[in-house]
Short mmCIF file of C-alpha atoms in Angstrom, two decimals:
data_model
loop_
_atom_site.label_atom_id
_atom_site.label_comp_id
_atom_site.label_asym_id
_atom_site.label_seq_id
_atom_site.Cartn_x
_atom_site.Cartn_y
_atom_site.Cartn_z
CA MET A 252 68.70 111.44 66.36
CA HIS A 253 65.24 110.30 65.37
CA VAL A 254 62.97 108.47 67.76
CA ALA A 255 62.54 105.79 65.11
CA ARG A 256 66.16 104.81 65.59
CA GLU A 257 66.57 104.27 69.31
CA ARG A 258 70.10 105.23 70.27
CA GLN A 259 72.11 102.84 72.34
CA LEU A 260 72.37 103.20 76.09
CA SER A 261 74.46 100.53 77.70
CA ARG A 262 77.11 101.31 80.23
CA ARG A 263 80.58 102.59 80.42
CA SER A 264 84.23 102.36 80.29
CA LEU A 265 85.08 103.39 83.80
CA LEU A 266 88.21 104.53 85.27
CA GLY A 267 89.65 105.35 81.92
CA GLY A 268 92.08 107.93 82.99
CA ALA A 269 95.09 108.01 85.15
CA ALA A 270 96.78 110.62 87.19
CA ALA A 271 97.58 109.00 90.48
CA ALA A 272 95.99 106.26 92.45
CA ALA A 273 96.41 102.92 93.93
CA GLY A 274 96.74 99.21 94.33
CA ALA A 275 99.52 96.97 95.45
CA VAL A 276 101.23 95.92 92.25
CA THR A 277 104.97 96.37 91.82
CA LEU A 278 106.66 98.10 88.94
CA ALA A 279 107.72 94.90 87.22
CA GLY A 280 109.75 95.39 84.09
CA THR A 281 111.18 98.82 84.85
CA THR A 282 114.41 100.04 86.34
CA ALA A 283 112.68 102.55 88.57
CA GLY A 284 112.85 102.03 92.27
CA PRO A 285 111.94 103.43 95.66
CA ALA A 286 113.64 106.56 96.82
CA ALA A 287 116.77 106.04 98.86
CA ALA A 288 117.02 107.88 102.14
CA ALA A 289 117.23 111.65 101.64
CA THR A 290 118.18 111.59 97.98
CA THR A 291 118.48 114.98 96.30
CA GLN A 292 118.72 116.03 92.69
CA GLU A 293 118.32 119.08 90.50
CA VAL A 294 116.43 118.84 87.21
CA ASP A 295 114.64 121.05 84.73
CA VAL A 296 111.19 119.67 85.58
CA ALA A 297 109.76 117.79 88.54
CA VAL A 298 106.67 115.73 87.72
CA ILE A 299 104.42 114.84 90.63
CA GLY A 300 102.54 111.63 89.90
CA GLY A 301 103.56 108.52 87.98
CA GLY A 302 100.24 107.74 86.35
CA ILE A 303 99.79 107.83 82.60
CA ALA A 304 99.55 111.64 82.59
CA GLY A 305 102.76 112.25 84.51
CA LEU A 306 104.72 109.60 82.63
CA THR A 307 103.54 110.95 79.28
CA ALA A 308 104.61 114.46 80.25
CA ALA A 309 108.00 113.15 81.35
CA ARG A 310 108.46 111.25 78.08
CA ASP A 311 107.83 114.38 76.01
CA LEU A 312 110.06 116.52 78.20
CA VAL A 313 112.93 114.06 77.85
CA ALA A 314 112.35 114.00 74.10
CA GLY A 315 112.61 117.79 74.25
CA GLY A 316 116.05 117.56 75.83
CA LYS A 317 115.06 118.37 79.41
CA THR A 318 116.06 116.65 82.62
CA VAL A 319 113.16 115.22 84.58
CA ALA A 320 112.33 113.52 87.88
CA VAL A 321 108.97 111.77 88.36
CA LEU A 322 107.92 111.41 91.99
CA GLU A 323 105.31 108.72 92.54
CA ALA A 324 103.65 108.13 95.89
CA ARG A 325 102.86 104.46 95.41
CA ASP A 326 105.20 101.53 94.99
CA ARG A 327 104.11 101.20 91.37
CA VAL A 328 103.31 103.31 88.34
CA GLY A 329 99.97 103.59 86.61
CA GLY A 330 97.75 105.64 88.90
CA ARG A 331 94.14 104.62 88.40
CA VAL A 332 95.37 101.96 85.99
CA VAL A 333 96.49 98.78 87.76
CA ASN A 334 96.82 95.09 86.99
CA LEU A 335 95.73 92.69 89.72
CA SER A 336 97.42 89.31 89.95
CA LEU A 337 95.16 86.25 89.98
CA ALA A 338 95.72 82.96 91.78
CA ASN A 339 95.80 81.11 88.45
CA GLY A 340 98.76 83.18 87.24
CA GLY A 341 96.70 85.52 85.11
CA VAL A 342 96.06 89.23 85.54
CA THR A 343 92.97 91.36 85.46
CA GLU A 344 92.40 95.09 85.48
CA GLY A 345 91.59 96.75 88.77
CA GLY A 346 91.19 100.19 87.24
CA GLY A 347 90.94 101.70 83.77
CA GLU A 348 90.89 99.01 81.12
CA PHE A 349 88.85 99.92 78.04
CA ILE A 350 89.62 102.02 74.98
CA GLY A 351 87.52 102.80 71.95
CA PRO A 352 87.03 104.94 68.83
CA THR A 353 88.47 108.48 68.88
CA GLN A 354 90.74 107.62 71.83
CA ASP A 355 93.66 108.25 69.53
CA ARG A 356 96.36 109.28 71.95
CA ILE A 357 96.24 106.27 74.29
CA LYS A 358 96.15 104.01 71.24
CA ALA A 359 99.18 105.74 69.74
CA LEU A 360 101.05 105.47 73.04
CA ALA A 361 100.23 101.78 73.41
CA ASP A 362 101.27 101.11 69.81
CA SER A 363 104.58 102.87 70.36
CA LEU A 364 105.25 100.63 73.37
CA GLY A 365 104.20 97.41 71.67
CA VAL A 366 101.09 96.88 73.81
CA ALA A 367 98.42 95.22 71.68
CA THR A 368 94.65 95.43 72.05
CA PHE A 369 91.90 92.85 71.67
CA THR A 370 88.15 93.23 71.30
CA THR A 371 86.08 93.18 74.48
CA TYR A 372 84.00 89.99 74.53
CA ASN A 373 80.64 91.04 73.13
CA THR A 374 79.22 87.89 71.49
CA GLY A 375 75.81 86.77 72.67
CA LYS A 376 73.05 88.46 74.59
CA ASN A 377 73.14 91.14 77.26
CA LEU A 378 71.04 90.81 80.39
CA LEU A 379 68.55 93.26 81.82
CA TYR A 380 67.60 92.64 85.44
CA LYS A 381 64.76 94.95 86.38
CA ASP A 382 61.90 94.68 88.85
CA GLY A 383 63.06 91.19 89.78
CA THR A 384 62.88 89.91 86.20
CA ARG A 385 65.88 88.65 84.22
CA THR A 386 65.62 89.37 80.48
CA PRO A 387 68.29 88.35 77.94
CA TYR A 388 68.33 90.58 74.87
CA ALA A 389 70.22 90.73 71.60
CA THR A 390 72.45 93.73 70.91
CA ASP A 391 72.56 93.50 67.12
CA GLY A 392 68.96 94.41 66.32
CA LEU A 393 67.13 97.68 65.78
CA LEU A 394 67.64 98.83 69.37
CA GLY A 395 71.32 97.89 69.50
CA SER A 396 72.43 97.56 73.11
CA VAL A 397 69.50 99.50 74.57
CA PRO A 398 67.86 97.39 77.30
CA PRO A 399 64.35 96.29 76.29
CA VAL A 400 62.21 98.45 78.54
CA ASP A 401 58.69 99.45 77.50
CA ALA A 402 58.13 101.27 74.20
CA ALA A 403 57.22 104.55 75.88
CA GLY A 404 60.42 104.45 77.90
CA LEU A 405 62.54 103.71 74.83
CA ALA A 406 60.99 106.57 72.92
CA ASN A 407 61.44 109.00 75.80
CA ALA A 408 65.04 107.89 76.36
CA ALA A 409 65.83 108.41 72.69
CA ILE A 410 64.45 111.95 72.81
CA VAL A 411 66.40 112.72 75.98
CA GLN A 412 69.62 111.38 74.54
CA ALA A 413 69.15 113.42 71.37
CA LYS A 414 68.63 116.55 73.48
CA LEU A 415 71.76 115.87 75.51
CA ASP A 416 73.88 115.32 72.40
CA ASP A 417 72.53 118.48 70.78
CA MET A 418 73.15 120.55 73.91
CA ALA A 419 76.65 119.10 74.24
CA LYS A 420 77.51 120.30 70.73
CA THR A 421 77.23 123.87 72.00
CA VAL A 422 79.73 123.31 74.84
CA PRO A 423 83.36 124.19 74.02
CA VAL A 424 85.53 121.35 75.32
CA ASP A 425 88.36 123.72 76.22
CA ALA A 426 86.12 126.17 78.10
CA PRO A 427 82.67 124.74 78.91
CA TRP A 428 82.03 127.66 81.26
CA THR A 429 81.82 129.93 78.20
CA ALA A 430 78.90 128.07 76.59
CA ALA A 431 75.96 130.37 75.80
CA LYS A 432 73.77 128.63 78.36
CA ALA A 433 76.54 127.75 80.80
CA ALA A 434 75.11 129.75 83.69
CA ASP A 435 71.68 128.14 83.39
CA TRP A 436 73.05 124.62 82.93
CA ASP A 437 75.58 124.92 85.74
CA LYS A 438 73.06 125.98 88.36
CA GLN A 439 71.05 122.78 88.07
CA THR A 440 71.82 119.17 88.76
CA PHE A 441 71.62 116.50 86.12
CA GLU A 442 68.90 114.95 88.29
CA SER A 443 66.66 118.01 88.11
CA TRP A 444 67.04 118.16 84.34
CA LEU A 445 66.25 114.45 83.99
CA ASN A 446 63.19 114.82 86.19
CA ALA A 447 61.86 117.42 83.76
CA ASN A 448 62.77 115.49 80.60
CA ALA A 449 62.92 111.75 81.32
CA ILE A 450 59.26 111.66 82.27
CA VAL A 451 58.71 107.93 81.68
CA PRO A 452 60.04 105.92 84.66
CA SER A 453 61.81 103.35 82.51
CA ALA A 454 63.54 106.12 80.56
CA LYS A 455 64.69 107.67 83.82
CA PHE A 456 66.05 104.24 84.81
CA LEU A 457 68.09 104.02 81.59
CA LEU A 458 69.55 107.50 82.05
CA ASP A 459 70.28 106.89 85.73
CA VAL A 460 72.18 103.71 84.85
CA ALA A 461 74.13 105.56 82.17
CA CYS A 462 75.03 108.30 84.66
CA THR A 463 76.26 106.06 87.47
CA SER A 464 78.12 103.87 84.99
CA ILE A 465 79.96 106.82 83.45
CA PHE A 466 80.66 108.96 86.52
CA SER A 467 80.31 106.59 89.51
CA ALA A 468 78.15 109.36 90.90
CA GLN A 469 74.41 109.87 91.18
CA PRO A 470 72.60 112.36 88.90
CA ARG A 471 71.82 114.49 91.95
CA GLU A 472 75.55 115.09 92.49
CA LEU A 473 76.45 116.34 89.02
CA SER A 474 76.14 119.70 87.32
CA LEU A 475 74.19 119.48 84.08
CA LEU A 476 76.92 121.60 82.46
CA TYR A 477 79.56 119.10 83.55
CA VAL A 478 77.58 116.21 82.08
CA LEU A 479 77.23 118.07 78.80
CA PHE A 480 80.96 118.83 78.75
CA TYR A 481 81.73 115.16 79.41
CA ILE A 482 79.56 114.15 76.46
CA ALA A 483 81.21 116.78 74.26
CA ALA A 484 84.62 115.49 75.32
CA ALA A 485 83.81 111.92 74.20
CA GLY A 486 85.30 112.48 70.78
CA ASN A 487 88.26 114.17 69.16
CA GLU A 488 89.06 117.14 66.97
CA SER A 489 87.24 115.54 64.02
CA ASN A 490 84.35 113.75 65.74
CA ALA A 491 81.76 115.32 68.04
CA GLY A 492 81.26 113.57 71.33
CA THR A 493 78.07 111.61 71.96
CA LEU A 494 76.48 109.86 74.89
CA GLU A 495 76.27 106.73 72.78
CA ARG A 496 80.07 106.64 72.40
CA LEU A 497 80.43 106.89 76.17
CA THR A 498 78.09 104.02 76.93
CA ASP A 499 78.54 101.49 74.14
CA THR A 500 80.79 98.48 73.90
CA ALA A 501 80.96 97.91 70.12
CA ASN A 502 81.93 101.24 68.52
CA GLY A 503 82.08 102.81 71.97
CA ALA A 504 84.42 103.49 74.85
CA GLN A 505 84.33 99.84 75.98
CA GLU A 506 85.24 98.38 72.59
CA SER A 507 88.75 97.04 73.33
CA ARG A 508 91.12 95.98 76.09
CA PHE A 509 94.91 95.65 76.34
CA VAL A 510 96.67 92.32 76.05
CA GLY A 511 98.37 91.63 79.37
CA GLY A 512 96.27 94.24 81.17
CA SER A 513 96.14 98.00 80.83
CA GLN A 514 98.95 98.62 83.32
CA GLN A 515 101.34 97.28 80.69
CA VAL A 516 101.14 100.75 79.12
CA PRO A 517 102.45 102.78 82.09
CA ILE A 518 104.87 100.00 83.10
CA LYS A 519 106.51 100.00 79.69
CA LEU A 520 106.41 103.78 79.49
CA ALA A 521 108.13 104.05 82.87
CA ALA A 522 110.77 101.58 81.68
CA THR A 523 111.76 104.04 78.94
CA LEU A 524 112.35 106.66 81.63
CA GLY A 525 114.46 104.40 83.84
CA ASP A 526 115.67 105.85 87.13
CA ARG A 527 114.02 109.17 86.41
CA VAL A 528 110.97 107.57 88.05
CA VAL A 529 111.16 107.45 91.85
CA LEU A 530 108.61 105.27 93.63
CA SER A 531 107.28 105.31 97.19
CA ALA A 532 107.88 109.07 97.28
CA PRO A 533 104.67 110.91 98.15
CA VAL A 534 105.20 114.64 97.71
CA ARG A 535 104.58 116.75 100.81
CA SER A 536 105.48 120.27 99.71
CA VAL A 537 106.37 122.48 96.77
CA VAL A 538 108.27 125.60 97.84
CA GLN A 539 109.48 128.33 95.52
CA SER A 540 112.97 129.46 96.44
CA GLY A 541 115.51 131.49 94.52
CA GLY A 542 113.56 131.34 91.29
CA LYS A 543 113.24 127.55 91.45
CA TYR A 544 110.95 125.04 93.11
CA VAL A 545 111.98 122.70 95.88
CA VAL A 546 109.77 119.60 95.80
CA THR A 547 110.03 117.60 98.99
CA ALA A 548 108.82 113.99 99.06
CA ASP A 549 109.33 111.14 101.49
CA GLY A 550 112.98 110.23 101.04
CA ALA A 551 113.63 112.56 98.13
CA THR A 552 114.08 116.25 97.42
CA VAL A 553 114.07 117.63 93.89
CA THR A 554 114.92 121.17 92.85
CA ALA A 555 113.41 122.14 89.50
CA LYS A 556 112.77 125.12 87.26
CA LYS A 557 109.21 123.97 86.58
CA VAL A 558 106.74 121.55 88.16
CA ILE A 559 103.97 119.48 86.61
CA VAL A 560 101.35 118.22 89.05
CA ALA A 561 99.60 115.11 87.71
CA VAL A 562 97.58 113.75 90.61
CA PRO A 563 93.80 113.52 91.18
CA LEU A 564 92.41 117.00 91.62
CA PRO A 565 91.28 116.63 95.27
CA LEU A 566 94.70 115.33 96.29
CA THR A 567 96.37 118.52 95.11
CA GLY A 568 95.04 120.14 98.27
CA ARG A 569 97.02 117.71 100.40
CA ILE A 570 100.32 119.12 99.15
CA VAL A 571 101.67 122.25 100.87
CA PHE A 572 102.45 124.99 98.33
CA ASP A 573 104.54 128.05 99.19
CA PRO A 574 103.57 130.54 97.94
CA LEU A 575 99.96 129.52 98.17
CA LEU A 576 98.20 128.46 95.02
CA PRO A 577 95.79 130.98 93.52
CA ALA A 578 92.56 130.87 95.49
CA ALA A 579 90.49 129.74 92.50
CA ARG A 580 92.73 126.71 91.88
CA ASP A 581 92.63 125.74 95.54
CA GLN A 582 88.85 126.15 95.66
CA LEU A 583 88.59 123.94 92.58
CA SER A 584 90.53 121.15 94.26
CA GLN A 585 88.27 121.41 97.30
CA ARG A 586 85.03 121.40 95.35
CA MET A 587 85.52 118.64 92.75
CA PRO A 588 85.23 115.30 94.57
CA MET A 589 86.10 111.88 93.22
CA GLY A 590 83.40 109.47 92.16
CA SER A 591 82.86 106.40 94.35
CA ILE A 592 83.85 103.12 92.72
CA GLY A 593 85.10 99.61 93.15
CA LYS A 594 85.71 96.71 90.80
CA ALA A 595 84.98 93.11 91.78
CA ILE A 596 86.35 90.28 89.63
CA ALA A 597 85.30 86.66 90.16
CA VAL A 598 87.42 84.05 88.37
CA TYR A 599 86.11 80.66 87.14
CA ASP A 600 87.60 77.67 85.36
CA THR A 601 85.69 78.63 82.21
CA PRO A 602 83.57 81.56 81.01
CA PHE A 603 80.49 79.39 81.51
CA TRP A 604 78.01 82.14 80.66
CA ARG A 605 79.17 82.04 77.05
CA ALA A 606 77.76 78.52 76.67
CA ASP A 607 74.43 79.96 77.72
CA GLY A 608 74.62 82.48 74.88
CA LEU A 609 75.48 85.42 77.15
CA ASN A 610 78.23 88.01 76.71
CA GLY A 611 78.63 88.73 80.42
CA GLN A 612 77.19 92.25 80.26
CA VAL A 613 74.40 93.18 82.65
CA VAL A 614 72.30 96.25 83.38
CA SER A 615 70.45 96.01 86.70
CA ASP A 616 68.23 98.15 88.89
CA SER A 617 69.26 96.47 92.15
CA GLY A 618 72.12 94.81 93.99
CA VAL A 619 75.60 96.01 94.86
CA VAL A 620 76.80 95.34 91.29
CA ARG A 621 74.58 96.88 88.63
CA SER A 622 76.75 96.52 85.55
CA THR A 623 79.15 93.75 84.57
CA PHE A 624 81.56 92.72 81.83
CA ASP A 625 83.30 89.54 80.70
CA ASN A 626 86.90 90.16 81.80
CA SER A 627 88.24 86.83 80.57
CA PRO A 628 91.59 86.76 78.72
CA PRO A 629 91.65 86.84 74.90
CA ASP A 630 91.91 83.06 74.59
CA GLY A 631 89.07 82.37 77.03
CA SER A 632 91.33 79.97 78.95
CA TYR A 633 89.49 80.89 82.12
CA GLY A 634 86.45 82.96 82.93
CA ALA A 635 86.37 86.31 84.72
CA LEU A 636 83.28 88.31 85.55
CA MET A 637 83.95 91.95 86.42
CA GLY A 638 81.36 94.05 88.17
CA PHE A 639 81.34 97.76 88.94
CA ILE A 640 80.31 98.90 92.42
CA GLU A 641 79.43 102.53 92.02
CA ALA A 642 78.14 105.69 93.67
CA ASP A 643 75.60 104.96 96.43
CA GLN A 644 76.32 101.23 96.30
CA MET A 645 80.05 101.76 96.80
CA ARG A 646 79.57 104.24 99.59
CA ALA A 647 77.22 101.83 101.35
CA HIS A 648 80.00 99.22 101.38
CA ASP A 649 83.06 101.37 102.05
CA ALA A 650 83.14 100.15 105.65
CA SER A 651 82.28 96.53 104.80
CA SER A 652 84.90 93.81 104.99
CA THR A 653 86.20 92.18 101.83
CA ASP A 654 84.29 89.01 102.73
CA GLU A 655 81.07 90.98 103.13
CA VAL A 656 81.52 92.68 99.77
CA LYS A 657 82.43 89.34 98.15
CA ALA A 658 79.28 87.71 99.49
CA ALA A 659 77.09 90.54 98.18
CA VAL A 660 78.79 90.51 94.79
CA LEU A 661 78.53 86.75 94.32
CA LYS A 662 74.86 86.88 95.27
CA ASP A 663 74.33 89.35 92.44
CA TYR A 664 76.38 87.28 90.00
CA ALA A 665 74.30 84.20 90.84
CA THR A 666 71.11 86.20 90.26
CA TYR A 667 72.37 87.22 86.85
CA PHE A 668 74.24 84.11 85.68
CA GLY A 669 73.03 81.19 87.79
CA ASP A 670 74.37 79.02 90.60
CA LYS A 671 77.73 78.40 88.88
CA ALA A 672 78.60 82.00 89.67
CA LYS A 673 78.47 81.27 93.41
CA SER A 674 81.76 79.32 93.39
CA PRO A 675 84.65 81.18 91.78
CA THR A 676 88.16 79.78 91.98
CA SER A 677 89.37 83.19 93.14
CA PHE A 678 88.08 86.70 93.76
CA VAL A 679 89.78 90.10 93.70
CA LEU A 680 88.44 93.45 94.81
CA GLN A 681 89.76 96.95 94.15
CA ARG A 682 88.09 99.66 96.24
CA TRP A 683 89.25 103.02 94.99
CA ASP A 684 87.40 104.99 97.67
CA ASN A 685 89.63 103.40 100.29
CA GLU A 686 92.88 103.90 98.37
CA GLY A 687 95.00 106.64 99.87
CA PHE A 688 96.40 108.13 96.68
CA SER A 689 93.13 108.31 94.77
CA ARG A 690 90.21 108.28 97.24
CA GLY A 691 87.80 107.33 94.47
CA GLY A 692 87.41 107.34 90.74
CA PRO A 693 87.16 107.31 87.81
CA VAL A 694 87.34 111.09 87.79
CA ALA A 695 86.89 114.20 89.89
CA TYR A 696 83.52 115.60 88.85
CA ALA A 697 81.92 119.03 89.09
CA PRO A 698 78.77 119.63 91.14
CA PRO A 699 76.58 122.63 90.24
CA GLY A 700 78.22 126.05 90.22
CA ILE A 701 81.82 124.89 90.01
CA LEU A 702 82.71 125.08 86.33
CA THR A 703 81.31 128.56 85.81
CA GLU A 704 82.94 129.92 88.96
CA TYR A 705 86.29 128.11 89.06
CA GLY A 706 86.67 126.19 85.80
CA ALA A 707 89.05 128.70 84.23
CA ALA A 708 91.63 127.71 86.87
CA LEU A 709 91.64 124.06 85.80
CA ARG A 710 94.63 124.27 83.44
CA ARG A 711 95.93 127.79 84.14
CA PRO A 712 99.55 127.56 85.36
CA ALA A 713 100.32 128.92 88.80
CA GLY A 714 103.67 130.57 88.15
CA GLY A 715 105.95 127.72 87.15
CA ILE A 716 103.50 125.04 88.29
CA HIS A 717 101.55 123.33 85.51
CA TRP A 718 98.65 120.90 85.68
CA ALA A 719 98.14 117.49 84.11
CA GLY A 720 95.89 114.54 84.89
CA THR A 721 92.83 113.25 83.09
CA GLU A 722 90.58 115.82 84.81
CA THR A 723 92.41 118.57 82.93
CA SER A 724 91.96 117.09 79.46
CA THR A 725 89.71 118.68 76.86
CA TYR A 726 88.92 115.34 75.21
CA TRP A 727 88.19 112.07 77.01
CA THR A 728 88.47 113.55 80.46
CA GLY A 729 88.20 110.73 83.00
CA TYR A 730 89.78 108.19 80.64
CA MET A 731 93.26 106.94 79.85
CA ASP A 732 93.15 108.87 76.59
CA GLY A 733 92.48 112.06 78.53
CA ALA A 734 95.45 111.32 80.75
CA VAL A 735 97.76 111.00 77.75
CA ARG A 736 96.41 114.18 76.18
CA SER A 737 96.86 116.12 79.41
CA GLY A 738 100.45 114.98 79.77
CA GLU A 739 101.24 115.96 76.21
CA ARG A 740 99.66 119.39 76.70
CA ALA A 741 101.47 120.08 79.98
CA ALA A 742 104.81 119.08 78.46
CA LYS A 743 104.25 121.48 75.55
CA GLU A 744 103.49 124.30 77.97
CA VAL A 745 106.64 123.67 79.97
CA LEU A 746 108.87 123.25 76.91
CA ALA A 747 107.59 126.57 75.57
CA ALA A 748 108.29 128.26 78.91
CA LEU A 749 111.81 126.92 79.46
#
């Protein structure tokens, strides 16, 4: 990338990915149901987790002629993908919602289920709110969606982004710990690297915003190697990953949404599996006995030849395994925490910001919400502003009441979009940190020293136990596409082993 063409730094897709998570939305449209008291069954494969990863694995196993039981802890499917019902009868996305170029597997899955996409609203100007100043800016000029900071900052940010993309090209997506400079990159935080390279304050601001928007974690928390892997993974077998693809709306990971909400994908996928999916059945133990595995959940016991675990990495450690998991895999689950994130959606009679020539997208250096999107339905019949609460801001409000968070969010929305934003017709909040079967999102990330020491255990089977979930994907880890890919890979492993 040349400095003369400033690459685009906007924000992110968030929560694209699904292994297991949260919310209080029922499994409408499927024949699955909660486990009856003390049900037992014997199958070829037990799948732990009814998010997109687990359901995809189950689909492929059934297609391969195997018997399957999917045990899901919540009273719904979808994991970190959930539709939230609105007072006006509409729905909005409380978790992963966006897809974009090179996310081929989630698109293919949605197409196969008849779930259509529509383009994320992106007409009009973005807003930059920095140092107390509100600046609308066009996204179709020379700078694209890069916020209009000072020229020195733009130039520095472009150089930094080019360096990151070039470094990421040397990181193998299937084994980032084997990169030539893996040891050096994994012993430093992303923050320390930025401090040495993003030397103009406004450039550092742009990269900080990109980081928190992508990972829901601060640069100080992340291994540089992990960040480079994540960039490398933002592509497919034919297209190298780039930071620009992670952060952009048009031509990026936020390009499109699903008609009817993203949870339509796992709901319809679960419907094809019928009563193989058991809800409200959190798994407590996996015990090997007589050459098989006994998987014990609340109200259900499944005996299986193989097991696929498709839950968020940290939650694996809350299941009792006998025999114990290999130490490296257990250490990995202890040492990769979830990001801290919430989504706040304010609903209005109309998307009034559009009349002001705005597309609803904000980048801010202050407030509880520092990036927003227009989450209105395709026909614009009502308005919905969605804001991400991430990293330090989410942690600061984990103990706040819903009313306290709502007040803080609406204050920010009014700062960005005017007094009309103060009076929504309804408001919904999804706090993933406080959700028992996710404890954060969008992804479990690696601090320094983890990938090089324990990364090889990420996908390595433990006997007959195999691993799925977006964290285990080689492409689009942390996104719905990564979840699909991980489920497909785990199913192939198990089919080859049976």
